[in-house]
């Protein structure tokens, strides 16, 4: 059952992404991207990251993409003529993306599934994830403290400094955005 | 007195410094220059006499080494600045300082009106200093300093009147040809160093029999290279062409450097290293052969020259050939003997010709004529105007032609007898003897021709000039007289047994040449054979003289401006067998071509400037241009580059 | 255990994002493709979190935060450029040409 849902949303995500990158109209592209994000949120749920799924919808699809749409509307771009770059760019794209896929496939060797399958000599492990202790602990945490608590605890304990720095980063971004977008400095 | 031998070098060197300073600051202080210039040399001669007397009283068996300081202490190579005083160096010392003093004195008169007077004496003193360093040096490097130094002074003095390009060219030619010879000297030094481990003359000559193999390749190589140096310095075939051109310098310079002293350095070198040459019979044969060939060759050229100094120059080359014939045959004493007597009569001949040129020059100057004062065709009948010069030059002519009892007879006869004697063991030497005899004939002939054209017959100088022809002042004729006496009586130095003499020079130089005699003892002819040879030599000389006088005085000679060009054989001789032109075409032009076209245009401009210097600049420029192509300013391109870079980094992980 | 397929999906999404970045001329759409790339990476993090603990979620959290900030600033820049050049076509933005 989980697999079927996953495949459905996976196909949806890939299709939306593909359509996003070829749409001429920027608004259409933005909307297709929103669709991709929703699919991803669903997949996150399937992967036991419910909080992240919620955040994805709220922040990404909700705030960031709306911002994109605002700017598109503001600039009043309308229909551009063919927005895709010339044949040389297409050739370069094919080459680069091809190489990228090759390399990413090459990274498959490090897939923990295989590593775990090799390392864990223990027979009859139905879920290879059981070989990884940290993951089990996280799952336990999620059960005891709740989904949000499972993330909040490390965030405010181990990763406190990056958290604080990120808040400063956000402040800088706000100021920067305001300054850059002003009509007259 | 022996340990004051360094004074003989230091005094002329001081003279050079004083006169040089005067030349730069106060060139008009002529009397001071004369006093210093001649004075240092007379003082050096006095020291030389003192040393001679001291050695006469206690003849040393081994050379006395007077060390000044350690010059090159470099690990195994220990070269000191040291002088070697023995019988041979004393002989050379006396000749150089004695004849040198006379020539310095002569120069006071001859160069009296020249604006470069102080510079002249500075160079002349420097030359004497170097020459003495050469003959007194106790090791090859010290000798080489002198060797090079006299070459330098020769260049400076030949090109003394350098404002004329021809004179400067002549100086350059002399220096460059000397350099080719110096290469030989250096190679010999390298071989000697390798074989002996040091470069001291005493050590080399005493240890040579143990270290080297007689007749072997190494000793032959060493001696041949040494002889190459001698051909350069002493103007033998093939490096002789600089000497006739060197006549561009002042006449006293020709007398001193190119007759009496510098050119004899080669003979001295062979005599000094006699052991090595005795151990290499091939090299000795080469030396003797080239000497004989040069003697004949140069004599033929002298037959047809018209410049009085040119005739004497070729005569010098020829007589040097005799000296080498002597030392090559193994008669080292005879070679040195001829060196000494030749110094006397050749210096006399040159100075006498200087006297003649002086008179002719004054005559032409007074009448503002532009004729050549040195061309014998413009002379003639000068006997009545310059009587003293005539008689003295006649003495010298008789000496050089080998007429007894003049000095030249004894020395030349000894050499020819030695060549004949060696012929008994090596028949090749008979050929050398034949060449020597023929050269003697020609020598007498051209000398008689010279005397006849210059002093006898009717005067061709011109009506107006004749009134101005007169004898040179006493300061010039005085040295001539002294040299005349020496040319006449010089034979006493080594009178052979058959006239009752004691062969003084032979006994004197015996400790020096005895090492060589262990390898080859020359059996001089005695009795009937000796008298026959003597008679032949004298007869040849007389024949040559008579023939020369007769043929020259037979027909009237036109003055230079009216003379027609020579034809046929005469022309070949006059143009010195076109040897200079041959050298020019074979050697000079290819080298100039190589330098100019290949090395300059090709390598320097093309490769070094073009490829290396400019090329690397262009390469940087090109690389910079390539780099600048990345900065298109287009974000799209930057994105692509960014992604490419990211892929690259990723690939590092994917291995 | 969905790790394998999830990673594959992540790779595909990322590649699509790269392709979009290379192909599009409109600056805003280019930006959106960058967001797509970030999403692909986020998926990868979440997938691994199952095995390696909560660190993955934290990473995703921060990525989202920074992406939001970046979007704000980036769009502000594009606004400023648009005011200058009246176009967001990438080929017209070449003032940095060296």
Short mmCIF file of N, CA and C in Angstrom, two decimals, chain C residues 11-89:
data_model
loop_
_atom_site.label_atom_id
_atom_site.label_comp_id
_atom_site.label_asym_id
_atom_site.label_seq_id
_atom_site.Cartn_x
_atom_site.Cartn_y
_atom_site.Cartn_z
N UNK C 11 17.48 12.24 -6.96
CA UNK C 11 18.45 12.47 -8.02
C UNK C 11 17.76 13.04 -9.25
N UNK C 12 16.60 12.47 -9.58
CA UNK C 12 15.91 12.94 -10.78
C UNK C 12 15.46 14.37 -10.63
N UNK C 13 14.93 14.68 -9.48
CA UNK C 13 14.47 16.06 -9.25
C UNK C 13 15.64 17.03 -9.33
N UNK C 14 16.72 16.65 -8.73
CA UNK C 14 17.91 17.51 -8.78
C UNK C 14 18.37 17.72 -10.21
N UNK C 15 18.41 16.65 -10.98
CA UNK C 15 18.84 16.77 -12.37
C UNK C 15 17.89 17.64 -13.16
N UNK C 16 16.61 17.48 -12.90
CA UNK C 16 15.65 18.34 -13.59
C UNK C 16 15.88 19.80 -13.22
N UNK C 17 16.19 20.02 -11.97
CA UNK C 17 16.48 21.38 -11.55
C UNK C 17 17.70 21.93 -12.30
N UNK C 18 18.74 21.12 -12.41
CA UNK C 18 19.95 21.55 -13.15
C UNK C 18 19.61 21.85 -14.58
N UNK C 19 18.83 20.98 -15.18
CA UNK C 19 18.47 21.20 -16.58
C UNK C 19 17.71 22.50 -16.74
N UNK C 20 16.83 22.73 -15.81
CA UNK C 20 16.06 23.97 -15.89
C UNK C 20 16.95 25.19 -15.77
N UNK C 21 17.90 25.11 -14.84
CA UNK C 21 18.83 26.23 -14.67
C UNK C 21 19.58 26.50 -15.95
N UNK C 22 19.99 25.45 -16.62
CA UNK C 22 20.77 25.62 -17.84
C UNK C 22 19.93 26.09 -19.01
N UNK C 23 18.68 25.75 -19.00
CA UNK C 23 17.87 25.98 -20.19
C UNK C 23 17.13 27.31 -20.21
N UNK C 24 16.75 27.79 -19.06
CA UNK C 24 15.84 28.93 -19.04
C UNK C 24 16.58 30.24 -19.09
N UNK C 25 15.91 31.21 -19.73
CA UNK C 25 16.50 32.54 -19.84
C UNK C 25 15.89 33.52 -18.88
N UNK C 26 14.71 33.22 -18.45
CA UNK C 26 14.03 34.13 -17.53
C UNK C 26 14.63 33.98 -16.15
N UNK C 27 15.03 35.07 -15.55
CA UNK C 27 15.74 34.98 -14.28
C UNK C 27 14.86 34.40 -13.19
N UNK C 28 13.58 34.74 -13.20
CA UNK C 28 12.71 34.26 -12.11
C UNK C 28 12.49 32.77 -12.23
N UNK C 29 12.28 32.32 -13.43
CA UNK C 29 12.09 30.88 -13.62
C UNK C 29 13.37 30.13 -13.27
N UNK C 30 14.49 30.75 -13.60
CA UNK C 30 15.77 30.16 -13.20
C UNK C 30 15.82 29.95 -11.71
N UNK C 31 15.37 30.94 -11.00
CA UNK C 31 15.35 30.88 -9.55
C UNK C 31 14.46 29.73 -9.08
N UNK C 32 13.36 29.60 -9.74
CA UNK C 32 12.45 28.53 -9.34
C UNK C 32 13.08 27.16 -9.54
N UNK C 33 13.87 27.03 -10.60
CA UNK C 33 14.55 25.75 -10.81
C UNK C 33 15.56 25.50 -9.73
N UNK C 34 16.19 26.58 -9.24
CA UNK C 34 17.10 26.42 -8.10
C UNK C 34 16.33 25.89 -6.91
N UNK C 35 15.12 26.43 -6.68
CA UNK C 35 14.30 25.94 -5.58
C UNK C 35 13.99 24.47 -5.76
N UNK C 36 13.79 24.08 -7.01
CA UNK C 36 13.53 22.67 -7.31
C UNK C 36 14.71 21.81 -6.88
N UNK C 37 15.91 22.29 -7.19
CA UNK C 37 17.11 21.56 -6.79
C UNK C 37 17.15 21.40 -5.28
N UNK C 38 16.84 22.49 -4.59
CA UNK C 38 16.88 22.43 -3.13
C UNK C 38 15.87 21.41 -2.62
N UNK C 39 14.74 21.36 -3.24
CA UNK C 39 13.73 20.38 -2.82
C UNK C 39 14.22 18.96 -3.00
N UNK C 40 14.90 18.74 -4.11
CA UNK C 40 15.43 17.40 -4.31
C UNK C 40 16.38 17.00 -3.22
N UNK C 41 17.21 17.95 -2.84
CA UNK C 41 18.18 17.68 -1.78
C UNK C 41 17.47 17.44 -0.46
N UNK C 42 16.43 18.22 -0.22
CA UNK C 42 15.67 18.04 1.02
C UNK C 42 15.13 16.63 1.12
N UNK C 43 14.64 16.14 0.02
CA UNK C 43 14.11 14.77 -0.01
C UNK C 43 15.19 13.76 0.36
N UNK C 44 16.34 13.99 -0.16
CA UNK C 44 17.46 13.11 0.13
C UNK C 44 17.77 13.11 1.62
N UNK C 45 17.77 14.27 2.22
CA UNK C 45 18.06 14.38 3.66
C UNK C 45 17.02 13.63 4.46
N UNK C 46 15.77 13.89 4.11
CA UNK C 46 14.68 13.24 4.87
C UNK C 46 14.76 11.73 4.74
N UNK C 47 15.10 11.26 3.53
CA UNK C 47 15.20 9.81 3.33
C UNK C 47 16.27 9.21 4.23
N UNK C 48 17.37 9.89 4.35
CA UNK C 48 18.45 9.36 5.17
C UNK C 48 18.19 9.49 6.64
N UNK C 49 17.33 10.43 6.98
CA UNK C 49 17.03 10.61 8.40
C UNK C 49 16.52 9.34 9.04
N UNK C 50 15.84 8.54 8.26
CA UNK C 50 15.32 7.29 8.82
C UNK C 50 16.44 6.44 9.41
N UNK C 51 17.57 6.54 8.80
CA UNK C 51 18.68 5.69 9.24
C UNK C 51 19.60 6.39 10.22
N UNK C 52 19.78 7.67 10.00
CA UNK C 52 20.82 8.35 10.76
C UNK C 52 20.30 9.30 11.80
N UNK C 53 19.06 9.31 12.07
CA UNK C 53 18.56 10.10 13.19
C UNK C 53 18.04 11.45 12.77
N UNK C 54 17.82 12.29 13.80
CA UNK C 54 17.13 13.56 13.60
C UNK C 54 17.98 14.60 12.90
N UNK C 55 19.27 14.36 12.74
CA UNK C 55 20.12 15.37 12.11
C UNK C 55 19.60 15.73 10.73
N UNK C 56 19.08 14.76 10.03
CA UNK C 56 18.57 15.02 8.69
C UNK C 56 17.45 16.04 8.71
N UNK C 57 16.53 15.86 9.67
CA UNK C 57 15.41 16.78 9.74
C UNK C 57 15.90 18.19 10.03
N UNK C 58 16.91 18.26 10.91
CA UNK C 58 17.45 19.58 11.24
C UNK C 58 18.01 20.24 10.01
N UNK C 59 18.73 19.46 9.22
CA UNK C 59 19.29 20.00 7.99
C UNK C 59 18.20 20.53 7.08
N UNK C 60 17.17 19.76 6.95
CA UNK C 60 16.07 20.19 6.09
C UNK C 60 15.49 21.49 6.61
N UNK C 61 15.34 21.55 7.90
CA UNK C 61 14.82 22.75 8.54
C UNK C 61 15.65 23.96 8.14
N UNK C 62 16.95 23.81 8.30
CA UNK C 62 17.81 24.95 7.98
C UNK C 62 17.80 25.26 6.50
N UNK C 63 17.80 24.24 5.69
CA UNK C 63 17.77 24.48 4.23
C UNK C 63 16.55 25.28 3.87
N UNK C 64 15.44 24.90 4.42
CA UNK C 64 14.21 25.64 4.10
C UNK C 64 14.32 27.08 4.55
N UNK C 65 14.86 27.28 5.73
CA UNK C 65 14.98 28.64 6.24
C UNK C 65 15.85 29.48 5.33
N UNK C 66 17.00 28.92 5.04
CA UNK C 66 17.93 29.68 4.21
C UNK C 66 17.35 29.87 2.82
N UNK C 67 16.66 28.90 2.29
CA UNK C 67 16.05 29.05 0.97
C UNK C 67 15.04 30.18 0.97
N UNK C 68 14.30 30.28 2.03
CA UNK C 68 13.33 31.37 2.11
C UNK C 68 14.03 32.71 2.10
N UNK C 69 15.05 32.81 2.95
CA UNK C 69 15.78 34.08 3.00
C UNK C 69 16.39 34.39 1.65
N UNK C 70 16.94 33.41 1.05
CA UNK C 70 17.59 33.58 -0.25
C UNK C 70 16.57 34.00 -1.30
N UNK C 71 15.41 33.39 -1.26
CA UNK C 71 14.39 33.77 -2.23
C UNK C 71 14.03 35.23 -2.07
N UNK C 72 13.91 35.66 -0.84
CA UNK C 72 13.55 37.06 -0.61
C UNK C 72 14.58 37.98 -1.21
N UNK C 73 15.81 37.73 -0.83
CA UNK C 73 16.86 38.63 -1.30
C UNK C 73 17.01 38.54 -2.81
N UNK C 74 17.01 37.33 -3.35
CA UNK C 74 17.20 37.16 -4.77
C UNK C 74 16.12 37.87 -5.58
N UNK C 75 14.88 37.72 -5.13
CA UNK C 75 13.80 38.38 -5.88
C UNK C 75 13.92 39.88 -5.76
N UNK C 76 14.40 40.35 -4.62
CA UNK C 76 14.61 41.79 -4.50
C UNK C 76 15.64 42.26 -5.51
N UNK C 77 16.70 41.48 -5.66
CA UNK C 77 17.73 41.84 -6.66
C UNK C 77 17.13 41.86 -8.06
N UNK C 78 16.34 40.84 -8.36
CA UNK C 78 15.75 40.80 -9.70
C UNK C 78 14.85 41.99 -9.91
N UNK C 79 14.14 42.39 -8.88
CA UNK C 79 13.31 43.59 -8.97
C UNK C 79 14.17 44.80 -9.32
N UNK C 80 15.28 44.92 -8.61
CA UNK C 80 16.14 46.07 -8.84
C UNK C 80 16.68 46.06 -10.26
N UNK C 81 17.08 44.89 -10.74
CA UNK C 81 17.58 44.81 -12.11
C UNK C 81 16.48 45.15 -13.10
N UNK C 82 15.29 44.66 -12.85
CA UNK C 82 14.18 44.93 -13.76
C UNK C 82 13.92 46.41 -13.88
N UNK C 83 14.04 47.10 -12.71
CA UNK C 83 13.82 48.54 -12.77
C UNK C 83 14.84 49.19 -13.65
N UNK C 84 16.04 48.64 -13.64
CA UNK C 84 17.14 49.22 -14.43
C UNK C 84 16.99 48.91 -15.91
N UNK C 85 16.76 47.64 -16.23
CA UNK C 85 16.84 47.19 -17.60
C UNK C 85 15.52 46.88 -18.25
N UNK C 86 14.46 46.93 -17.48
CA UNK C 86 13.14 46.65 -18.02
C UNK C 86 13.04 45.25 -18.59
N UNK C 87 13.89 44.36 -18.14
CA UNK C 87 13.82 42.99 -18.64
C UNK C 87 14.50 42.10 -17.63
N UNK C 88 14.01 40.86 -17.54
CA UNK C 88 14.70 39.90 -16.69
C UNK C 88 15.35 38.82 -17.54
N UNK C 89 15.55 39.13 -18.79
CA UNK C 89 16.23 38.16 -19.66
C UNK C 89 17.71 38.10 -19.26
#
